[in-house]
Coordinates of C-alpha atoms in Angstrom, one line a residue:
M15 CA -75.9 -75.4 24.8
S16 CA -74.4 -77.1 27.6
T17 CA -77.8 -79.7 27.3
M18 CA -76.5 -80.2 23.4
S19 CA -72.8 -80.2 24.2
A20 CA -74.1 -83.1 26.5
M21 CA -76.1 -84.4 24.1
N22 CA -73.7 -84.8 20.9
F23 CA -71.4 -86.5 23.2
L24 CA -73.3 -89.2 24.2
R25 CA -74.6 -89.5 20.8
R26 CA -70.5 -90.2 19.3
S27 CA -69.5 -92.2 22.1
D28 CA -72.6 -94.5 21.0
L29 CA -72.0 -94.3 17.5
E30 CA -68.4 -95.0 18.4
K31 CA -69.1 -98.0 20.7
D32 CA -71.0 -99.3 17.4
Q33 CA -68.0 -99.0 15.5
F34 CA -65.9 -101.2 17.4
D35 CA -68.1 -103.3 17.9
N36 CA -69.1 -103.7 14.5
L37 CA -65.2 -104.1 13.2
E38 CA -65.2 -107.0 16.3
K39 CA -67.2 -108.3 14.3
H40 CA -65.6 -108.2 11.1
T41 CA -62.4 -108.9 12.1
Q42 CA -63.3 -111.8 13.8
W43 CA -65.0 -113.5 10.4
G44 CA -61.7 -112.9 8.8
I45 CA -59.7 -114.8 11.2
E46 CA -62.6 -117.3 10.5
V47 CA -62.4 -117.2 6.9
L48 CA -58.2 -117.4 7.0
E49 CA -59.3 -120.7 10.0
K50 CA -61.4 -121.8 7.1
Y51 CA -59.2 -121.9 4.4
I52 CA -56.3 -123.4 7.1
K53 CA -58.4 -126.8 7.4
F54 CA -59.0 -126.5 3.5
V55 CA -55.4 -127.1 2.6
K56 CA -55.4 -129.4 5.7
E57 CA -58.1 -132.1 4.4
R58 CA -56.8 -131.0 1.0
A59 CA -52.9 -132.5 2.3
E60 CA -54.3 -135.4 4.1
I61 CA -55.8 -136.6 0.5
E62 CA -52.7 -136.1 -1.5
S63 CA -51.2 -138.2 1.2
N64 CA -53.7 -141.1 1.2
Y65 CA -53.4 -140.6 -2.8
A66 CA -49.6 -141.2 -2.8
K67 CA -50.0 -143.9 -0.4
Q68 CA -52.4 -145.9 -2.4
L69 CA -50.7 -145.1 -5.3
R70 CA -47.7 -146.8 -4.3
N71 CA -49.9 -149.9 -2.4
L72 CA -51.0 -149.9 -6.2
S73 CA -47.3 -150.3 -7.2
K74 CA -45.9 -152.3 -4.8
K75 CA -49.3 -154.8 -5.7
Y76 CA -48.2 -155.3 -8.6
Q77 CA -45.2 -155.4 -8.9
T78 CA -43.0 -158.3 -10.4
K79 CA -41.9 -160.9 -7.4
K80 CA -38.7 -162.5 -7.1
N81 CA -38.2 -166.1 -7.5
S82 CA -41.6 -166.0 -9.6
K83 CA -42.9 -167.1 -13.2
E84 CA -43.3 -163.4 -13.5
E85 CA -39.3 -162.7 -12.7
E86 CA -38.9 -164.8 -16.2
E87 CA -41.9 -162.8 -18.1
S88 CA -40.4 -159.9 -17.3
K89 CA -37.7 -160.9 -20.3
Y90 CA -40.5 -158.8 -22.5
T91 CA -40.7 -155.3 -23.7
S92 CA -44.4 -155.5 -23.3
C93 CA -44.3 -156.8 -18.9
K94 CA -40.9 -154.2 -19.1
A95 CA -43.1 -151.2 -19.9
F96 CA -45.2 -152.7 -17.9
Q97 CA -42.9 -152.4 -15.4
T98 CA -41.5 -149.1 -15.9
T99 CA -44.8 -148.0 -15.9
L100 CA -44.9 -148.9 -11.9
N101 CA -42.5 -147.2 -11.2
E102 CA -42.9 -144.3 -12.8
M103 CA -46.3 -144.3 -10.4
N104 CA -44.2 -144.7 -7.8
D105 CA -42.3 -141.0 -8.6
Y106 CA -45.1 -139.9 -9.5
A107 CA -46.5 -141.0 -6.0
G108 CA -43.6 -139.2 -4.3
Q109 CA -44.7 -136.1 -6.0
H110 CA -48.0 -136.3 -4.2
E111 CA -46.1 -136.6 -0.9
V112 CA -44.3 -133.8 -1.7
I113 CA -47.3 -131.7 -2.2
S114 CA -48.9 -132.7 1.0
E115 CA -45.4 -132.1 2.6
N116 CA -45.2 -128.9 1.5
M117 CA -49.2 -127.6 2.1
A118 CA -48.3 -128.4 5.5
S119 CA -45.8 -127.1 6.2
L120 CA -45.4 -124.2 3.9
I121 CA -48.9 -122.9 4.6
T122 CA -51.3 -124.9 7.7
V123 CA -48.5 -124.0 10.3
E124 CA -47.5 -121.3 9.0
L125 CA -50.9 -119.7 8.2
T126 CA -51.7 -121.2 12.0
R127 CA -49.1 -119.6 13.7
F128 CA -50.3 -116.6 12.1
V129 CA -53.8 -116.5 13.0
Q130 CA -52.3 -117.0 16.5
E131 CA -50.4 -113.8 16.4
L132 CA -52.9 -112.0 14.5
K133 CA -55.8 -113.2 17.5
Q134 CA -53.4 -111.4 20.0
E135 CA -53.1 -108.6 18.0
R136 CA -56.4 -107.9 17.8
K137 CA -57.4 -108.0 21.0
Q138 CA -54.4 -106.0 22.3
H139 CA -56.2 -102.8 19.8
F140 CA -59.5 -103.7 21.5
H141 CA -58.3 -103.9 24.2
E142 CA -56.7 -100.3 23.6
G143 CA -59.6 -98.7 22.2
R144 CA -62.0 -99.8 25.2
K145 CA -59.5 -98.3 27.0
A146 CA -59.8 -95.3 24.9
Q147 CA -63.3 -94.9 25.4
Q148 CA -63.1 -95.4 29.2
H149 CA -60.7 -93.0 29.8
I150 CA -62.4 -90.0 27.5
E151 CA -65.9 -91.6 29.9
T152 CA -64.1 -90.9 32.8
C153 CA -63.0 -87.4 31.9
W154 CA -67.1 -86.3 30.6
K155 CA -67.6 -87.4 33.9
Q156 CA -65.1 -85.3 36.0
L157 CA -65.9 -82.3 33.6
E158 CA -70.2 -83.1 34.9
A159 CA -69.2 -83.3 38.3
S160 CA -67.2 -80.2 38.2
K161 CA -69.5 -78.4 36.6
R162 CA -72.4 -78.9 39.0
R163 CA -70.0 -77.9 41.6
F164 CA -69.8 -74.9 39.8
E165 CA -73.1 -74.6 39.1
R166 CA -74.0 -74.7 42.3
D167 CA -71.6 -72.5 44.3
C168 CA -72.7 -70.2 42.1
K169 CA -76.9 -70.0 43.3
E170 CA -75.8 -70.8 46.6
G171 CA -72.9 -67.8 46.8
E172 CA -75.9 -65.8 44.6
R173 CA -78.7 -66.6 47.5
A174 CA -75.9 -65.3 49.9
Q175 CA -75.4 -61.7 48.6
Q176 CA -79.1 -61.4 48.2
Y177 CA -79.7 -62.3 52.0
F178 CA -76.7 -59.8 52.9
E179 CA -78.2 -56.9 51.0
K180 CA -81.7 -57.7 52.7
M181 CA -80.1 -58.1 56.3
D182 CA -77.9 -54.4 55.5
A183 CA -81.5 -52.5 54.5
D184 CA -82.9 -53.7 57.5
I185 CA -83.1 -51.2 60.5
N186 CA -84.1 -54.4 62.6
V187 CA -81.6 -56.2 62.7
T188 CA -78.1 -55.5 64.2
K189 CA -75.0 -54.8 62.9
A190 CA -73.7 -58.1 63.6
D191 CA -75.7 -60.0 62.1
V192 CA -74.9 -57.7 59.2
E193 CA -71.6 -58.8 59.3
K194 CA -72.2 -62.1 59.5
A195 CA -73.4 -62.1 56.9
R196 CA -71.3 -60.2 54.3
Q197 CA -68.7 -62.8 55.0
Q198 CA -70.9 -65.7 54.6
A199 CA -71.6 -63.9 51.3
Q200 CA -68.2 -63.5 50.7
I201 CA -66.9 -66.6 51.8
R202 CA -69.9 -68.3 48.8
H203 CA -68.2 -65.7 46.5
Q204 CA -64.8 -67.1 47.3
M205 CA -66.4 -70.9 46.6
S206 CA -68.2 -70.1 43.5
D207 CA -64.5 -68.6 42.3
D208 CA -63.1 -71.2 43.6
S209 CA -65.5 -73.9 41.7
K210 CA -65.0 -71.8 38.5
G211 CA -61.6 -72.4 38.7
D212 CA -61.8 -75.8 38.6
Y213 CA -64.1 -75.8 36.2
S214 CA -62.3 -74.3 33.8
S215 CA -59.1 -76.1 34.4
V216 CA -61.9 -79.5 33.9
L217 CA -63.2 -77.7 31.0
Q218 CA -59.7 -77.5 28.9
K219 CA -58.4 -80.8 30.0
F220 CA -62.1 -82.8 29.3
N221 CA -61.7 -80.2 25.8
H222 CA -57.5 -82.1 25.2
E223 CA -58.8 -84.9 25.8
Q224 CA -61.5 -85.1 24.0
H225 CA -59.4 -84.0 21.2
E226 CA -56.9 -86.1 21.6
H227 CA -59.3 -89.1 21.5
Y228 CA -60.7 -88.2 18.6
F229 CA -58.5 -87.1 16.8
T230 CA -55.4 -89.1 17.7
H231 CA -55.9 -92.4 20.1
I232 CA -58.9 -93.4 17.8
P233 CA -57.5 -93.3 14.5
S234 CA -55.1 -95.3 15.7
I235 CA -56.7 -98.0 17.0
F236 CA -58.3 -97.8 13.7
Q237 CA -55.7 -97.4 11.3
K238 CA -53.7 -100.6 13.8
L239 CA -57.3 -102.5 13.2
Q240 CA -56.9 -101.6 9.6
D241 CA -53.6 -103.5 9.0
M242 CA -54.1 -105.4 10.6
E243 CA -57.3 -106.7 8.3
E244 CA -55.2 -105.8 5.3
K245 CA -52.0 -108.4 6.7
R246 CA -54.6 -110.8 7.1
I247 CA -55.9 -110.5 2.9
G248 CA -52.7 -109.8 1.9
R249 CA -51.0 -113.2 3.9
M250 CA -54.0 -115.1 2.4
G251 CA -53.3 -114.2 -0.9
E252 CA -49.9 -115.2 -0.7
S253 CA -50.9 -118.6 0.7
L254 CA -53.0 -118.9 -1.9
K255 CA -50.6 -117.9 -4.2
T256 CA -48.1 -120.7 -2.4
Y257 CA -51.2 -123.2 -2.8
A258 CA -50.5 -123.1 -6.6
D259 CA -46.9 -123.0 -6.5
I260 CA -46.4 -126.5 -4.8
D261 CA -48.7 -128.0 -7.3
R262 CA -47.1 -125.8 -10.2
Q263 CA -43.3 -127.1 -8.7
V264 CA -44.4 -130.5 -9.4
V265 CA -45.8 -130.6 -12.5
P266 CA -42.5 -131.0 -14.3
I267 CA -41.5 -134.3 -13.0
I268 CA -45.1 -135.4 -12.4
G269 CA -44.5 -135.0 -16.6
K270 CA -40.9 -136.3 -16.7
C271 CA -42.9 -139.5 -15.2
L272 CA -45.6 -138.9 -18.2
D273 CA -42.6 -139.1 -20.8
G274 CA -41.4 -142.3 -18.9
I275 CA -44.7 -144.0 -19.5
T276 CA -44.6 -143.0 -22.7
K277 CA -41.0 -143.7 -24.0
S278 CA -41.8 -147.2 -22.2
A279 CA -44.9 -147.9 -24.4
E280 CA -43.1 -146.4 -27.4
S281 CA -39.9 -149.2 -26.2
I282 CA -42.9 -151.7 -27.0
S283 CA -41.5 -154.7 -30.1
E284 CA -44.5 -157.5 -30.9
K285 CA -41.2 -158.3 -32.7
H286 CA -39.1 -159.2 -30.6
D287 CA -41.5 -160.2 -28.4
S288 CA -42.9 -163.2 -30.6
Q289 CA -39.3 -163.5 -31.3
M290 CA -38.6 -164.3 -27.3
V291 CA -41.1 -166.7 -27.6
V292 CA -39.7 -168.5 -30.4
E293 CA -36.6 -169.1 -29.1
S294 CA -37.6 -170.4 -25.3
F295 CA -40.0 -172.4 -26.6
K296 CA -38.8 -173.5 -29.9
S297 CA -37.3 -177.7 -29.8
G298 CA -35.0 -177.0 -33.1
F299 CA -36.6 -180.3 -34.3
E300 CA -37.1 -180.0 -38.2
P301 CA -41.4 -180.1 -39.1
P302 CA -42.7 -184.1 -40.3
G303 CA -42.4 -185.0 -43.1
D304 CA -45.2 -186.1 -45.7
I305 CA -46.7 -189.2 -45.0
D306 CA -46.6 -191.9 -47.6
F307 CA -48.8 -193.5 -49.0
E308 CA -50.4 -197.3 -47.8
D309 CA -51.3 -198.7 -51.2
F310 CA -54.0 -201.3 -49.4
T311 CA -54.9 -203.2 -52.4
Q312 CA -51.2 -205.2 -51.8
S313 CA -53.5 -207.8 -50.2
M314 CA -55.5 -207.9 -53.3
K315 CA -51.9 -208.6 -55.0
R316 CA -51.2 -211.3 -52.7
T317 CA -53.8 -213.1 -53.3
V318 CA -52.1 -214.2 -56.4
S319 CA -49.4 -216.9 -56.7
D320 CA -45.9 -216.5 -56.2
T321 CA -45.7 -218.0 -60.0
S322 CA -47.7 -215.7 -60.9
L323 CA -46.5 -212.7 -59.5
T324 CA -43.3 -213.8 -60.3
K325 CA -44.1 -213.9 -64.0
T326 CA -45.8 -210.1 -63.6
D327 CA -42.6 -208.5 -62.0
S328 CA -40.6 -210.2 -64.5
K329 CA -42.2 -209.2 -68.0
S330 CA -42.4 -205.8 -66.3
D331 CA -38.5 -205.7 -65.4
P332 CA -36.4 -209.1 -67.2
K333 CA -33.3 -206.8 -65.7
V334 CA -34.3 -208.1 -62.1
S335 CA -33.1 -210.9 -60.6
S336 CA -34.7 -213.6 -59.5
K337 CA -33.5 -213.4 -55.8
S338 CA -34.3 -209.4 -56.2
R339 CA -37.6 -210.8 -57.1
N340 CA -38.4 -212.8 -54.1
K341 CA -37.7 -210.3 -51.7
L342 CA -40.4 -207.5 -53.2
W343 CA -42.4 -209.1 -50.9
P344 CA -40.8 -208.4 -47.8
F345 CA -39.6 -204.3 -48.5
I346 CA -43.7 -203.7 -49.0
K347 CA -44.7 -205.0 -46.1
K348 CA -42.2 -206.7 -43.6
N349 CA -39.6 -203.8 -44.5
K350 CA -42.0 -201.4 -43.5
C351 CA -43.0 -202.9 -40.3
R352 CA -39.2 -203.5 -39.2
R353 CA -38.8 -200.1 -39.5
Q354 CA -41.9 -198.7 -37.5
E355 CA -41.4 -200.8 -34.8
L356 CA -37.7 -199.7 -35.0
I357 CA -38.5 -196.1 -34.4
V358 CA -40.7 -196.8 -31.7
K359 CA -38.0 -199.2 -29.9
V360 CA -35.2 -196.5 -30.3
T361 CA -37.3 -193.6 -30.3
F362 CA -38.5 -194.6 -26.5
Q363 CA -34.8 -195.7 -25.8
C364 CA -33.2 -192.2 -27.3
F365 CA -35.8 -190.5 -26.3
G366 CA -37.0 -190.9 -22.9
S367 CA -41.1 -191.4 -22.6
R368 CA -42.5 -188.1 -21.9
Q369 CA -44.7 -189.4 -19.5
G370 CA -41.8 -190.6 -17.0
S371 CA -39.5 -188.0 -14.6
T372 CA -37.4 -185.8 -16.0
P373 CA -33.6 -187.1 -15.9
E374 CA -31.4 -185.0 -13.8
D375 CA -29.2 -183.8 -17.2
F376 CA -32.3 -182.4 -19.1
S377 CA -31.4 -185.7 -22.0
N378 CA -35.1 -185.4 -22.9
L379 CA -35.2 -182.6 -23.9
P380 CA -34.0 -181.2 -27.5
P381 CA -30.7 -179.4 -27.9
E382 CA -32.0 -176.3 -27.2
Q383 CA -33.6 -176.0 -24.3
R384 CA -31.7 -178.2 -22.5
R385 CA -29.0 -175.7 -22.8
K386 CA -30.9 -173.3 -21.4
K387 CA -32.4 -175.9 -18.7
L388 CA -29.1 -176.6 -18.1
Q389 CA -27.7 -172.6 -17.5
Q390 CA -30.0 -171.8 -15.2
K391 CA -30.0 -174.3 -13.2
V392 CA -25.7 -174.0 -13.0
D393 CA -26.6 -169.8 -12.6
E394 CA -29.0 -170.9 -9.6
L395 CA -26.9 -173.4 -7.8
N396 CA -24.2 -170.3 -7.7
K397 CA -26.9 -168.3 -6.4
D398 CA -27.2 -170.7 -3.6
I399 CA -23.0 -170.9 -3.2
Q400 CA -22.8 -167.2 -3.0
K401 CA -25.4 -167.0 -0.2
E402 CA -23.4 -169.7 1.5
I403 CA -20.8 -167.7 1.5
D404 CA -21.8 -164.3 2.4
Q405 CA -23.3 -166.5 5.7
R406 CA -19.9 -168.7 5.8
D407 CA -18.4 -164.0 5.8
A408 CA -21.1 -163.2 9.1
L409 CA -21.1 -166.2 10.8
T410 CA -16.9 -165.9 10.4
K411 CA -16.7 -161.7 11.7
M412 CA -19.7 -163.4 14.6
R413 CA -16.8 -166.4 15.5
D414 CA -14.0 -163.7 15.8
V415 CA -16.3 -161.0 17.5
Y416 CA -17.3 -164.1 20.3
T417 CA -13.5 -165.3 20.7
K418 CA -12.2 -161.6 21.5
N419 CA -15.5 -161.5 23.8
P420 CA -16.1 -164.5 25.3
Q421 CA -19.0 -163.0 27.4
M422 CA -21.0 -162.3 24.6
G423 CA -21.5 -166.4 22.7
D424 CA -20.1 -169.0 22.4
A425 CA -17.6 -169.5 19.8
A426 CA -17.8 -173.4 19.6
S427 CA -21.6 -173.0 18.1
V428 CA -20.9 -171.1 15.9
G429 CA -17.9 -173.1 14.5
Q430 CA -20.0 -176.0 14.6
K431 CA -22.0 -174.2 11.7
L432 CA -19.2 -172.9 10.3
V433 CA -18.4 -176.5 9.1
E434 CA -21.8 -177.4 8.0
I435 CA -21.9 -174.3 5.7
G436 CA -18.3 -175.6 4.0
N437 CA -19.7 -179.0 3.5
N438 CA -22.8 -177.5 1.5
I439 CA -20.6 -175.4 -0.5
E440 CA -18.6 -178.2 -1.4
K441 CA -21.2 -180.4 -2.3
L442 CA -23.2 -177.1 -4.4
R443 CA -19.8 -176.9 -6.6
V444 CA -19.5 -180.0 -6.5
E445 CA -22.9 -179.8 -8.5
V446 CA -22.6 -177.4 -10.4
H447 CA -18.8 -179.0 -11.6
K448 CA -21.6 -181.4 -12.7
F449 CA -23.8 -179.5 -14.4
E450 CA -21.5 -177.2 -16.4
G451 CA -20.2 -180.7 -17.7
W452 CA -23.6 -181.3 -18.8
L453 CA -23.7 -177.7 -20.3
A454 CA -20.2 -177.5 -21.8
E455 CA -21.0 -181.4 -24.0
V456 CA -24.1 -179.6 -25.1
E457 CA -23.1 -176.1 -26.3
G458 CA -19.7 -178.1 -27.5
R459 CA -22.6 -180.2 -29.8
L460 CA -24.5 -177.6 -30.9
P461 CA -23.9 -176.6 -34.1
A462 CA -23.4 -173.0 -35.5
R463 CA -26.4 -172.5 -37.8
N464 CA -29.9 -172.0 -36.4
D465 CA -31.1 -174.7 -38.8
S466 CA -28.9 -177.5 -38.4
S467 CA -30.0 -178.5 -34.4
R468 CA -33.1 -180.9 -34.6
R469 CA -33.9 -183.4 -32.7
Q470 CA -37.3 -185.5 -32.4
S471 CA -38.8 -184.5 -29.6
G472 CA -42.3 -188.1 -29.7
L473 CA -44.4 -186.4 -31.1
Y474 CA -45.3 -189.3 -33.5
D475 CA -45.0 -191.7 -30.3
T476 CA -48.7 -192.6 -30.4
Q477 CA -48.5 -192.8 -34.4
N478 CA -46.0 -195.3 -34.4
I479 CA -47.5 -197.0 -31.8
Q480 CA -50.7 -197.5 -33.7
T481 CA -48.6 -198.8 -36.6
V482 CA -46.9 -200.6 -35.4
N483 CA -49.6 -203.0 -33.4
N484 CA -50.6 -203.2 -37.3
C485 CA -47.3 -204.0 -38.6
A486 CA -46.7 -206.8 -35.7
Q487 CA -50.2 -208.0 -37.0
D488 CA -49.3 -208.1 -40.5
R489 CA -46.0 -209.8 -39.8
E490 CA -47.8 -212.6 -38.7
S491 CA -48.8 -213.4 -42.4
S492 CA -46.8 -214.6 -44.9
P493 CA -45.7 -213.5 -48.9
D494 CA -47.9 -216.0 -49.8
G495 CA -50.7 -214.6 -50.2
S496 CA -52.2 -215.3 -47.1
Y497 CA -52.2 -211.8 -45.4
T498 CA -55.1 -211.5 -43.0
E499 CA -56.2 -208.2 -41.1
D500 CA -57.5 -209.7 -37.6
H501 CA -58.5 -206.1 -35.8
S502 CA -59.1 -208.5 -32.2
Q503 CA -55.2 -208.9 -31.3
E504 CA -54.4 -206.9 -28.2
P505 CA -52.7 -203.8 -29.8
E506 CA -49.1 -204.4 -28.1
V507 CA -45.8 -203.8 -29.3
K508 CA -44.3 -206.3 -30.5
V509 CA -40.1 -205.8 -31.7
T510 CA -38.8 -209.5 -32.9
P511 CA -35.9 -209.4 -35.2
T512 CA -36.1 -212.2 -37.4
E513 CA -34.7 -212.8 -40.8
F514 CA -34.7 -208.8 -41.0
D515 CA -30.5 -208.7 -41.3
D516 CA -31.3 -211.1 -43.9
D517 CA -33.8 -209.3 -45.9
F518 CA -30.9 -206.2 -46.2
D519 CA -28.6 -208.4 -47.0
D520 CA -30.5 -209.9 -49.7
E521 CA -32.0 -206.5 -50.9
E522 CA -30.4 -205.3 -54.1
S523 CA -28.2 -201.9 -53.1
L524 CA -30.9 -198.5 -52.9
P525 CA -29.1 -195.9 -55.5
T526 CA -27.4 -193.2 -53.4
I527 CA -29.9 -189.9 -53.4
G528 CA -27.5 -187.4 -51.5
T529 CA -24.5 -187.1 -48.6
C530 CA -24.6 -186.3 -44.7
K531 CA -23.0 -185.2 -42.5
A532 CA -22.8 -186.5 -38.8
I533 CA -23.5 -183.6 -36.2
Y534 CA -23.9 -185.8 -33.1
P535 CA -21.6 -189.1 -32.3
F536 CA -24.6 -192.0 -32.2
D537 CA -24.2 -195.4 -31.0
G538 CA -26.4 -197.6 -33.0
E539 CA -27.1 -200.0 -30.5
N540 CA -30.2 -201.5 -31.3
E541 CA -31.3 -203.0 -34.4
G542 CA -31.8 -201.9 -38.1
T543 CA -29.4 -199.0 -37.0
I544 CA -26.0 -198.0 -37.7
S545 CA -23.5 -196.0 -35.4
V546 CA -21.7 -193.0 -36.5
A547 CA -19.2 -190.9 -35.6
E548 CA -19.3 -187.1 -35.0
G549 CA -17.8 -185.4 -38.6
E550 CA -18.4 -188.6 -40.3
I551 CA -19.4 -188.3 -44.0
L552 CA -21.3 -190.8 -45.3
N553 CA -24.0 -191.9 -48.3
V554 CA -27.9 -191.1 -47.8
I555 CA -29.9 -194.1 -49.8
E556 CA -32.7 -193.4 -48.2
E557 CA -34.9 -190.0 -46.8
D558 CA -36.6 -189.1 -43.4
K559 CA -40.2 -190.3 -44.2
G560 CA -41.7 -188.0 -41.5
D561 CA -40.3 -190.6 -38.7
G562 CA -37.5 -188.9 -38.2
W563 CA -35.2 -191.5 -39.4
T564 CA -32.7 -191.8 -42.3
R565 CA -30.8 -194.6 -44.0
I566 CA -27.8 -194.0 -44.6
R567 CA -24.6 -196.5 -46.0
R568 CA -21.1 -196.3 -45.3
N569 CA -19.9 -198.9 -48.0
E570 CA -21.5 -201.9 -49.7
E571 CA -21.9 -203.3 -46.6
E572 CA -22.7 -201.0 -43.3
E573 CA -26.1 -199.5 -44.2
G574 CA -28.9 -198.7 -41.5
Y575 CA -30.8 -196.4 -39.9
V576 CA -30.0 -193.5 -37.7
P577 CA -31.9 -190.5 -36.4
T578 CA -32.5 -187.1 -38.8
S579 CA -32.3 -185.0 -36.2
Y580 CA -28.3 -186.2 -35.7
I581 CA -27.2 -185.3 -39.1
E582 CA -26.7 -182.4 -41.7
V583 CA -28.7 -184.2 -44.8
Y584 CA -27.0 -183.3 -49.1
L585 CA -29.7 -184.5 -51.0
D586 CA -29.0 -184.2 -54.9
K587 CA -31.7 -182.7 -56.3
N588 CA -31.0 -184.7 -60.1
A589 CA -31.3 -188.0 -58.0
K590 CA -34.8 -189.9 -58.1
G591 CA -36.9 -190.4 -55.1
A592 CA -34.7 -186.8 -53.6
M593 CA -37.1 -184.4 -52.1
T594 CA -36.1 -180.8 -50.7
Y595 CA -35.0 -181.5 -47.3
I596 CA -36.7 -178.8 -44.4

């Protein structure tokens, strides 16, 4: 029976060791799973951080550069929408940074600390389990030793009793030997009784320890290990929930970023942008008129003698005087050439050649573009002045510090710089005053209505030069029929004011086809032009033929050409030869 008990104990002991080994492996696996999750979250946080960094760099790369052409383009709604998108993407990247930071602080750091605590707790529980196993094994060994000693003492006491009985029955043994055997048997009996008592005590103690071991200590250790495992599993579940909450918290802000992008896209106005392009690049000039028909059959008519020409004209219009008939030829060809030469000459003087350098006052530009350029120049100069003022204020404070604490620096050197900055500010203010004067002049001359600021832009320079070349060749011929076209002559612009004023004086007065009002003053210093004052009302006798000049009359004696863009024309629709003004 005792052998069976021993075998059962050993079997339970081995089984208990196996259970501890299994629990030790499982808990170690659980910790490794938690560490794997921590590593996953850490790498996800790094990905979010790198993604946010790349988004910020991308947004910065395409941001509008200051003091560049892109800054001027940012006035369009499409460009503004794109800049808004870049700003929203910058905020979008910030939310990914928040995800990275929260995952690192709320999950990675906390779980790492929890794993360390879990390892310490696990180590302590298994240490208690091994200690309990060692204690019960020690108690078992003590029980076995006490049992073997009791068994040995019982056997020895039984042998001593048998020896006494044998000696007592033998008549040949002396009384002293019998007494000695009797005393030995009593000693052995006493030893067996003592061993019995000790064995009984050890057995009771072992049974108690065994009961405590299997019903108290081991269940408690297993319960602690179970609680530890449940805590690990629960903590991982909380971390997964936190993982989802971190993403969920930034979803509304990311949604606002996307809403901002959508709103900026909806704010794009193609009409507004195209109108801004028109406002930016419009010249204020009127479109050219129709090109006059050039009747080259006049050369055939000029082969006829003056008498036949005069007779033919007289028959067709008997009211025309002989003086007017004699002057028909100059205004058929010669006056036209004079006009073209005048257009080229005055146009180059008024507006300048486009191949030359840009004047400081931008006088070569149309009024609207000139005003914008002058305003831009004034703004740039004011910015430069503000920078100089800021630098002067900073140096003034530095000079005061140096004055109070000479060991920190030389105040005299700062004073020299202040003088230089003061000179620069004064120069810039003079420049601002100059450009503001030109700007005020342009703004004062700009008309109130949109279609009145019209300046001819030299669009027809090449055409006019070619026409003048032809006219210069025609001018070499005479009205008597000796006109010939010589294409071998060099194409040069020749303006020779010969007999031009006389032709105007002798020509029959043209009828008035409308009136005009001068919106800009014009100094008619060139041949065939007339000076006008701003606001002056004059008569129109010949409208613009597409070359940018209109012929006007002040009185019966003063008439000439003025730039069409300098006047507002009001044509009489009922007048002969009047055309609708564009």
